[in-house]
Amino acid sequence: MLQEVALGHKTLTDYTHIVGKELTEQIRQLAEPLKGKRVLHVSATAFGGGVSEILYTMVPLMRDVGLDAHWHVIFGKEEFFNATKLLHNSLQGAEETLTDEQWEIFDEINQINAEGLQGEWDVIIVHDPQPIGLRRGANEKSKHWIWRCHIDLSTPNPAPIQRLLPMIEEYDASVWHLDDYVPNGMGAHREDVRIIPPAIDPLSPKNMAFSPEDAAFVCRQFGIDVDRPLITQVSRFDPWKDPIGVIDAYRAVTEQVPEAQLAMVGSMATDDPEGMEYFQKTFEYAGGDEDIKILSNLNNVGAIEVNAFQSQSDICLQKSIREGFGLTVTEALWKGRPTVAGNVGGIPLQIEDGVSGFLVDSPAQCAERCLDILRDPELGKKLGREGKEHARRMFLTPRLLRDWLQLIDDLDG
Ligand code: UDP
């Protein structure tokens, strides 16, 4: 019933020169007693968004250090994903929430998946709310259960969180990006609550080092004039990512720097039915401006192109209004690009305002900061260098792997 995701091969050794020997040795020591353990990650989709981004690297690296790790994607249908999108939004504070009928669909699909879950496991790690009901229906299929939350549950709409809290508490541990994200009803001090921020893979096609010539070559194919300033936001088309605010900020920038161009790159995730609608809205708002390029996987924009756009940009934006963590921010920082981003969610953990990028609260402020960088390239370089070192220390996959192994060790030990 659930689909196994086919994965490539990755080797921890390849990361040593980036993150240092001390960390890779610590990982090997932690992995030693866990060799052969059967670890299953379960998520709602294998395409689009941060969760799949992380798992494409984490699962192969877990295998490389000796765990028998797998990744399964749940079965769903349109009504289910409509309901879970609503759930996602309401958990981040939106007023509209699921009807009784939608909760029934939610429970029903979770039960079907629980019954379809194959194999016996030492640890099952369930990612995000969509498959959270698996544990209820499949408790006996794993020794330990962990729920990994990738979103901010600090100020949710009360109705859905009341419904989820008992389900979260059934897990042996829950993992959160930040202290602040743990819902009030739980408290971050509990032993079964772990704070582990996510990370990016510096060696994936999306993040590996690109020469400026290669980045320019790819961007030119999408109509970018590489001799003029480029501002890019890579994001799903989603109200929380504020694509409309991005266009407003860009328009304010062009009043001072008319030659600036904007690229908005956003893929359509299979579990995000709202994406298409918001894509249209963004497209209409851009009003046919030739210097605003709106691109997606529908134009064949994949990981390499995202890498090229981020690497080529004079400024990377992530003007979110709410943000789980903002892997796109990490990706931009890792490429040494000056980054201007919303002062929300996991973004302030990544950017120290004025030191490793800029944090902003409005389109007008966003435009101001972009202009500061465009007028002073040395400032941009300095922010970029600081940002890259911060990302190297804190937000690359080997650190995340270490934290997971530590947690599994603790549960097992
Ligand atoms: N992403 C992508 N193509 C796009 C838009 C997004 O590959 O057109 C990737 C992006 O590079 C990042 C992830 O999707 O790795 C988004 O993660 P983030 O934490 O920023 O946001 P989420 O979508 O999980 O809310």
XYZ file of C-alpha atoms and ligand atoms in Angstrom:
438
model
C 0.000 0.000 0.000
C 2.706 2.468 0.993
C 5.303 3.102 -1.702
C 8.990 2.546 -1.053
C 11.055 5.461 -2.356
C 14.023 4.403 -4.469
C 17.193 6.112 -3.317
C 20.700 6.719 -4.555
C 23.912 6.020 -2.745
C 25.773 8.458 -0.486
C 28.948 8.092 1.565
C 29.697 9.952 4.774
C 33.393 10.039 3.861
C 32.600 12.458 1.027
C 31.454 15.018 3.610
C 34.578 14.966 5.785
C 36.321 17.779 3.965
C 33.260 19.989 4.397
C 32.207 19.371 8.009
C 35.467 18.113 9.533
C 36.736 14.814 10.848
C 35.580 15.293 14.408
C 31.909 15.218 13.423
C 32.194 12.284 11.009
C 34.041 10.246 13.649
C 31.422 11.061 16.241
C 28.771 9.829 13.785
C 30.570 6.534 13.220
C 30.865 5.935 16.955
C 27.177 6.615 17.517
C 26.254 4.344 14.594
C 28.327 1.396 15.780
C 25.774 -0.070 18.236
C 22.931 0.679 15.803
C 24.257 -1.410 12.904
C 21.510 -3.421 11.242
C 18.655 -1.618 13.037
C 15.564 -1.359 10.874
C 14.544 2.286 10.617
C 11.587 3.434 8.542
C 10.793 7.027 7.607
C 7.195 7.669 6.545
C 6.081 10.865 4.817
C 3.219 12.146 2.696
C 5.118 12.817 -0.507
C 8.440 12.096 -2.162
C 8.378 15.292 -4.165
C 8.395 19.000 -3.356
C 9.036 20.751 -0.079
C 11.526 20.365 2.704
C 10.708 16.897 4.033
C 11.482 15.045 0.846
C 14.525 17.210 0.360
C 15.941 16.013 3.675
C 15.026 12.357 3.302
C 16.699 11.912 -0.091
C 19.987 12.456 1.731
C 19.310 11.310 5.281
C 18.138 7.810 4.395
C 21.153 6.955 2.149
C 23.536 8.314 4.807
C 21.833 6.255 7.521
C 22.399 3.247 5.281
C 26.011 4.193 4.706
C 26.741 4.131 8.443
C 25.131 0.714 8.821
C 21.432 1.145 9.572
C 18.849 -0.715 7.530
C 16.985 2.486 6.680
C 13.990 2.886 4.342
C 11.504 5.547 3.301
C 7.860 4.864 2.501
C 5.289 7.319 1.188
C 1.669 6.950 2.260
C -1.205 6.380 -0.069
C -3.618 9.333 -0.291
C -6.359 10.721 -2.480
C -7.465 14.187 -3.434
C -9.953 14.646 -0.572
C -7.306 13.529 1.893
C -4.691 15.981 0.618
C -7.274 18.779 0.548
C -7.974 18.004 4.184
C -4.303 17.780 5.171
C -3.497 21.053 3.434
C -6.270 22.676 5.439
C -4.890 20.990 8.535
C -1.395 22.284 7.759
C -2.686 25.838 7.347
C -4.877 25.731 10.442
C -2.002 24.328 12.508
C -0.036 27.375 11.457
C -2.861 29.604 12.656
C -5.366 29.883 9.766
C -8.965 30.100 10.932
C -10.560 27.657 8.577
C -10.162 24.081 9.673
C -11.379 20.592 8.833
C -15.058 19.686 8.815
C -16.172 16.520 10.617
C -16.368 14.846 7.265
C -12.779 15.820 6.472
C -11.580 14.453 9.823
C -13.292 11.213 8.919
C -11.347 11.084 5.650
C -8.165 11.897 7.548
C -8.725 9.050 10.015
C -9.848 6.649 7.335
C -6.774 7.170 5.121
C -4.466 6.941 8.114
C -6.123 3.661 9.097
C -5.799 2.267 5.562
C -2.107 3.171 5.582
C -1.594 1.693 9.037
C -3.029 -1.579 7.805
C -0.912 -1.440 4.659
C 2.347 -0.747 6.476
C 4.712 -3.586 5.687
C 7.497 -5.083 7.764
C 8.701 -5.048 11.335
C 10.809 -2.144 12.481
C 13.020 -1.021 15.322
C 12.105 2.626 14.781
C 9.453 4.281 12.670
C 9.859 8.021 12.135
C 6.625 9.638 10.969
C 7.055 13.026 9.325
C 4.486 15.786 9.747
C 0.751 15.652 10.480
C -0.522 13.890 7.359
C 0.466 10.349 8.482
C 0.382 11.016 12.245
C -2.423 8.506 12.775
C -0.207 5.608 11.685
C 0.943 4.788 15.149
C -2.620 4.229 16.387
C -3.336 1.720 13.723
C 0.046 -0.005 13.501
C 1.528 0.207 16.971
C 2.827 -3.364 16.998
C 4.802 -2.935 13.786
C 7.656 -1.036 15.431
C 9.523 -1.102 18.745
C 9.821 2.707 18.851
C 7.810 5.459 17.236
C 9.019 9.022 16.676
C 6.964 11.887 15.303
C 8.990 14.495 13.409
C 7.258 17.845 13.070
C 8.501 20.176 10.338
C 6.060 23.004 11.008
C 5.448 25.661 13.610
C 2.732 24.588 16.076
C 3.206 27.437 18.537
C 0.080 29.438 17.676
C -2.289 27.008 16.032
C -5.992 27.199 15.577
C -7.140 25.467 18.834
C -9.531 22.918 17.301
C -7.048 20.917 15.195
C -4.281 20.985 17.800
C -6.645 19.575 20.437
C -7.283 16.743 18.078
C -3.591 16.137 17.333
C -2.105 16.489 20.822
C -3.243 13.089 22.098
C -1.865 11.513 18.926
C 1.515 13.230 19.340
C 1.707 12.088 22.930
C 1.312 8.466 21.932
C 4.731 8.608 20.284
C 7.855 7.686 22.258
C 9.438 10.975 21.219
C 8.598 14.012 19.148
C 11.166 16.102 17.298
C 10.853 19.814 16.558
C 12.917 22.431 14.737
C 12.738 24.970 17.580
C 11.654 25.172 21.226
C 9.054 27.692 20.244
C 7.284 25.253 17.934
C 6.278 22.817 20.643
C 2.581 23.400 21.363
C 1.717 24.922 24.723
C -0.063 21.807 25.849
C 3.230 19.875 25.750
C 6.144 21.992 26.923
C 9.643 21.826 25.465
C 11.193 20.633 28.735
C 9.859 17.086 28.515
C 12.273 14.281 27.989
C 10.367 12.891 25.025
C 10.543 16.275 23.265
C 13.693 16.855 21.217
C 14.770 20.005 19.436
C 16.662 19.210 16.248
C 16.812 21.746 13.414
C 16.905 20.375 9.862
C 19.775 20.585 7.404
C 20.687 20.574 3.721
C 22.952 18.304 1.735
C 25.972 20.292 0.493
C 26.729 17.598 -2.093
C 23.295 17.226 -3.669
C 22.789 18.564 -7.199
C 20.867 21.444 -5.600
C 23.725 22.538 -3.380
C 26.973 21.343 -4.882
C 29.457 23.995 -5.974
C 28.676 25.447 -9.383
C 31.118 27.596 -11.307
C 29.795 31.117 -12.016
C 29.992 30.301 -15.730
C 27.815 27.209 -15.360
C 25.279 29.057 -13.211
C 25.102 31.880 -15.749
C 24.811 29.398 -18.611
C 21.754 27.747 -17.021
C 20.073 31.056 -16.076
C 20.523 32.443 -19.582
C 18.454 29.551 -20.914
C 15.512 30.872 -18.905
C 15.818 34.348 -20.340
C 17.859 35.934 -17.530
C 20.241 38.696 -18.596
C 23.255 37.677 -16.514
C 24.823 41.111 -16.824
C 21.968 42.684 -14.868
C 21.173 42.256 -11.157
C 19.091 39.213 -10.287
C 16.906 38.708 -7.212
C 15.478 35.223 -6.671
C 12.962 33.585 -4.386
C 12.722 29.791 -4.518
C 9.474 28.644 -2.868
C 6.275 26.762 -3.271
C 3.458 29.068 -4.412
C 1.869 29.454 -1.041
C 0.411 32.446 0.829
C 2.858 31.943 3.745
C 5.786 32.389 1.356
C 4.302 35.747 0.334
C 4.974 35.738 -3.425
C 2.772 38.830 -3.739
C 4.931 40.651 -1.179
C 8.001 39.574 -3.140
C 6.630 41.257 -6.266
C 5.781 44.409 -4.265
C 9.317 44.509 -2.859
C 10.796 43.948 -6.306
C 8.698 46.769 -7.785
C 9.976 49.119 -5.091
C 13.560 48.059 -5.890
C 13.104 48.778 -9.590
C 12.076 52.360 -8.813
C 15.730 52.873 -7.821
C 17.423 50.120 -9.844
C 15.285 49.679 -12.969
C 17.584 47.062 -14.480
C 16.965 44.541 -11.640
C 15.287 41.255 -12.554
C 13.216 38.923 -10.396
C 13.035 35.134 -10.614
C 10.354 33.268 -8.687
C 11.015 29.579 -8.763
C 8.422 27.292 -7.255
C 7.660 23.641 -7.735
C 4.237 22.079 -7.408
C 4.252 19.494 -4.630
C 1.922 16.527 -5.100
C 0.396 17.081 -1.644
C -0.267 20.778 -2.249
C -3.496 21.289 -4.206
C -3.466 25.011 -3.385
C -0.196 25.467 -5.270
C -1.665 25.830 -8.739
C -4.204 28.406 -7.644
C -1.547 30.526 -5.963
C 0.752 30.141 -8.942
C -2.004 31.668 -11.105
C -2.541 34.458 -8.637
C 1.185 35.270 -8.611
C 1.325 35.107 -12.381
C -1.554 37.557 -12.716
C -0.047 39.900 -10.143
C 3.207 40.000 -12.117
C 1.075 41.496 -14.896
C 3.180 40.335 -17.816
C 6.361 42.129 -16.614
C 9.105 40.550 -18.746
C 11.668 41.020 -16.007
C 9.711 38.846 -13.612
C 10.343 35.220 -14.467
C 7.906 32.805 -12.833
C 9.245 29.313 -13.208
C 8.424 25.882 -11.875
C 8.899 22.195 -12.493
C 6.303 22.721 -15.221
C 9.067 24.633 -17.075
C 11.515 21.844 -16.292
C 13.064 23.660 -13.364
C 14.612 21.025 -11.123
C 17.395 20.872 -8.567
C 20.167 21.953 -10.956
C 18.214 24.975 -12.080
C 17.398 25.948 -8.484
C 21.123 25.702 -7.745
C 21.948 27.838 -10.771
C 19.410 30.538 -9.901
C 20.519 30.712 -6.272
C 24.216 30.731 -7.253
C 23.698 33.418 -9.888
C 21.588 35.741 -7.738
C 22.831 39.026 -6.364
C 20.256 38.545 -3.619
C 18.251 35.527 -2.496
C 14.897 36.274 -0.888
C 12.700 34.250 1.407
C 10.046 36.736 2.322
C 7.938 34.297 4.335
C 5.203 35.400 6.728
C 5.269 32.010 8.471
C 8.025 29.474 7.959
C 8.759 26.040 9.405
C 12.468 26.393 9.008
C 13.187 27.675 5.517
C 15.584 25.262 3.877
C 15.744 27.637 0.945
C 17.437 30.112 3.284
C 20.053 27.515 4.222
C 20.546 26.735 0.530
C 21.120 30.388 -0.290
C 23.465 30.932 2.660
C 25.456 27.834 1.764
C 26.013 29.305 -1.693
C 27.423 32.422 -0.062
C 24.614 34.606 -1.384
C 23.426 37.656 0.565
C 19.998 36.660 1.793
C 17.027 38.812 2.785
C 14.305 36.910 4.577
C 11.217 37.232 6.766
C 11.895 37.507 10.481
C 9.773 34.429 11.252
C 9.983 30.776 12.207
C 13.367 29.140 11.751
C 14.795 32.011 9.729
C 16.270 34.031 12.651
C 18.098 30.866 13.715
C 19.859 31.007 10.376
C 20.343 34.710 9.846
C 21.709 37.184 12.341
C 20.314 40.479 11.115
C 23.002 42.623 9.546
C 25.695 39.992 10.120
C 24.833 36.953 8.022
C 21.948 38.417 6.005
C 18.974 40.679 6.664
C 15.697 39.963 8.468
C 12.633 41.897 7.323
C 9.006 42.398 8.328
C 7.447 44.038 5.291
C 7.807 44.379 1.512
C 9.046 47.961 1.992
C 11.775 46.889 4.392
C 12.650 44.007 2.099
C 13.111 46.461 -0.773
C 15.292 48.737 1.403
C 17.587 45.886 2.355
C 17.852 44.701 -1.239
C 18.833 48.212 -2.272
C 21.485 48.347 0.482
C 23.048 45.208 -0.975
C 22.744 46.221 -4.615
C 24.393 49.582 -3.879
C 27.202 48.085 -1.808
C 28.543 44.823 -3.265
C 31.170 44.585 -0.496
C 28.382 44.449 2.084
C 26.756 41.649 0.079
C 30.001 39.666 0.007
C 30.532 40.057 3.719
C 26.995 38.925 4.571
C 27.399 36.013 2.175
C 30.665 34.847 3.739
C 29.271 34.985 7.281
C 26.097 33.208 6.232
C 28.000 30.408 4.579
C 30.140 29.706 7.647
C 27.086 29.692 9.893
C 25.351 27.220 7.569
C 28.474 25.035 7.521
C 28.617 24.838 11.308
C 24.931 24.371 11.985
C 22.820 23.221 9.088
C 24.489 20.547 6.957
C 23.219 16.960 6.867
C 26.017 15.263 8.856
C 25.054 17.294 11.957
C 21.435 16.216 11.468
C 22.481 12.585 11.042
C 24.413 12.771 14.307
C 21.367 14.131 16.135
C 19.122 11.377 14.759
C 21.589 8.655 15.730
C 21.841 10.138 19.202
C 18.070 10.048 19.611
C 17.766 6.482 18.314
C 20.612 5.452 20.635
C 18.818 7.059 23.573
C 15.507 5.360 22.800
C 17.118 2.023 22.254
C 19.562 2.219 25.038
N 12.147 23.704 -3.904
C 12.524 23.272 -5.161
N 11.982 23.826 -6.252
C 11.087 24.792 -6.165
C 10.679 25.254 -4.882
C 11.234 24.686 -3.769
O 13.356 22.401 -5.298
O 10.636 25.234 -7.193
C 12.797 23.141 -2.744
C 13.702 24.152 -2.077
O 14.934 24.254 -2.780
C 13.820 23.584 -0.679
C 12.462 22.950 -0.447
O 11.890 22.749 -1.752
O 14.810 22.590 -0.641
C 11.560 23.853 0.334
O 11.853 23.748 1.700
P 11.507 24.902 2.707
O 11.892 24.456 4.077
O 12.135 26.183 2.260
O 9.942 25.114 2.592
P 8.675 24.119 2.593
O 8.304 23.971 1.150
O 9.073 22.843 3.249
O 7.639 24.897 3.343
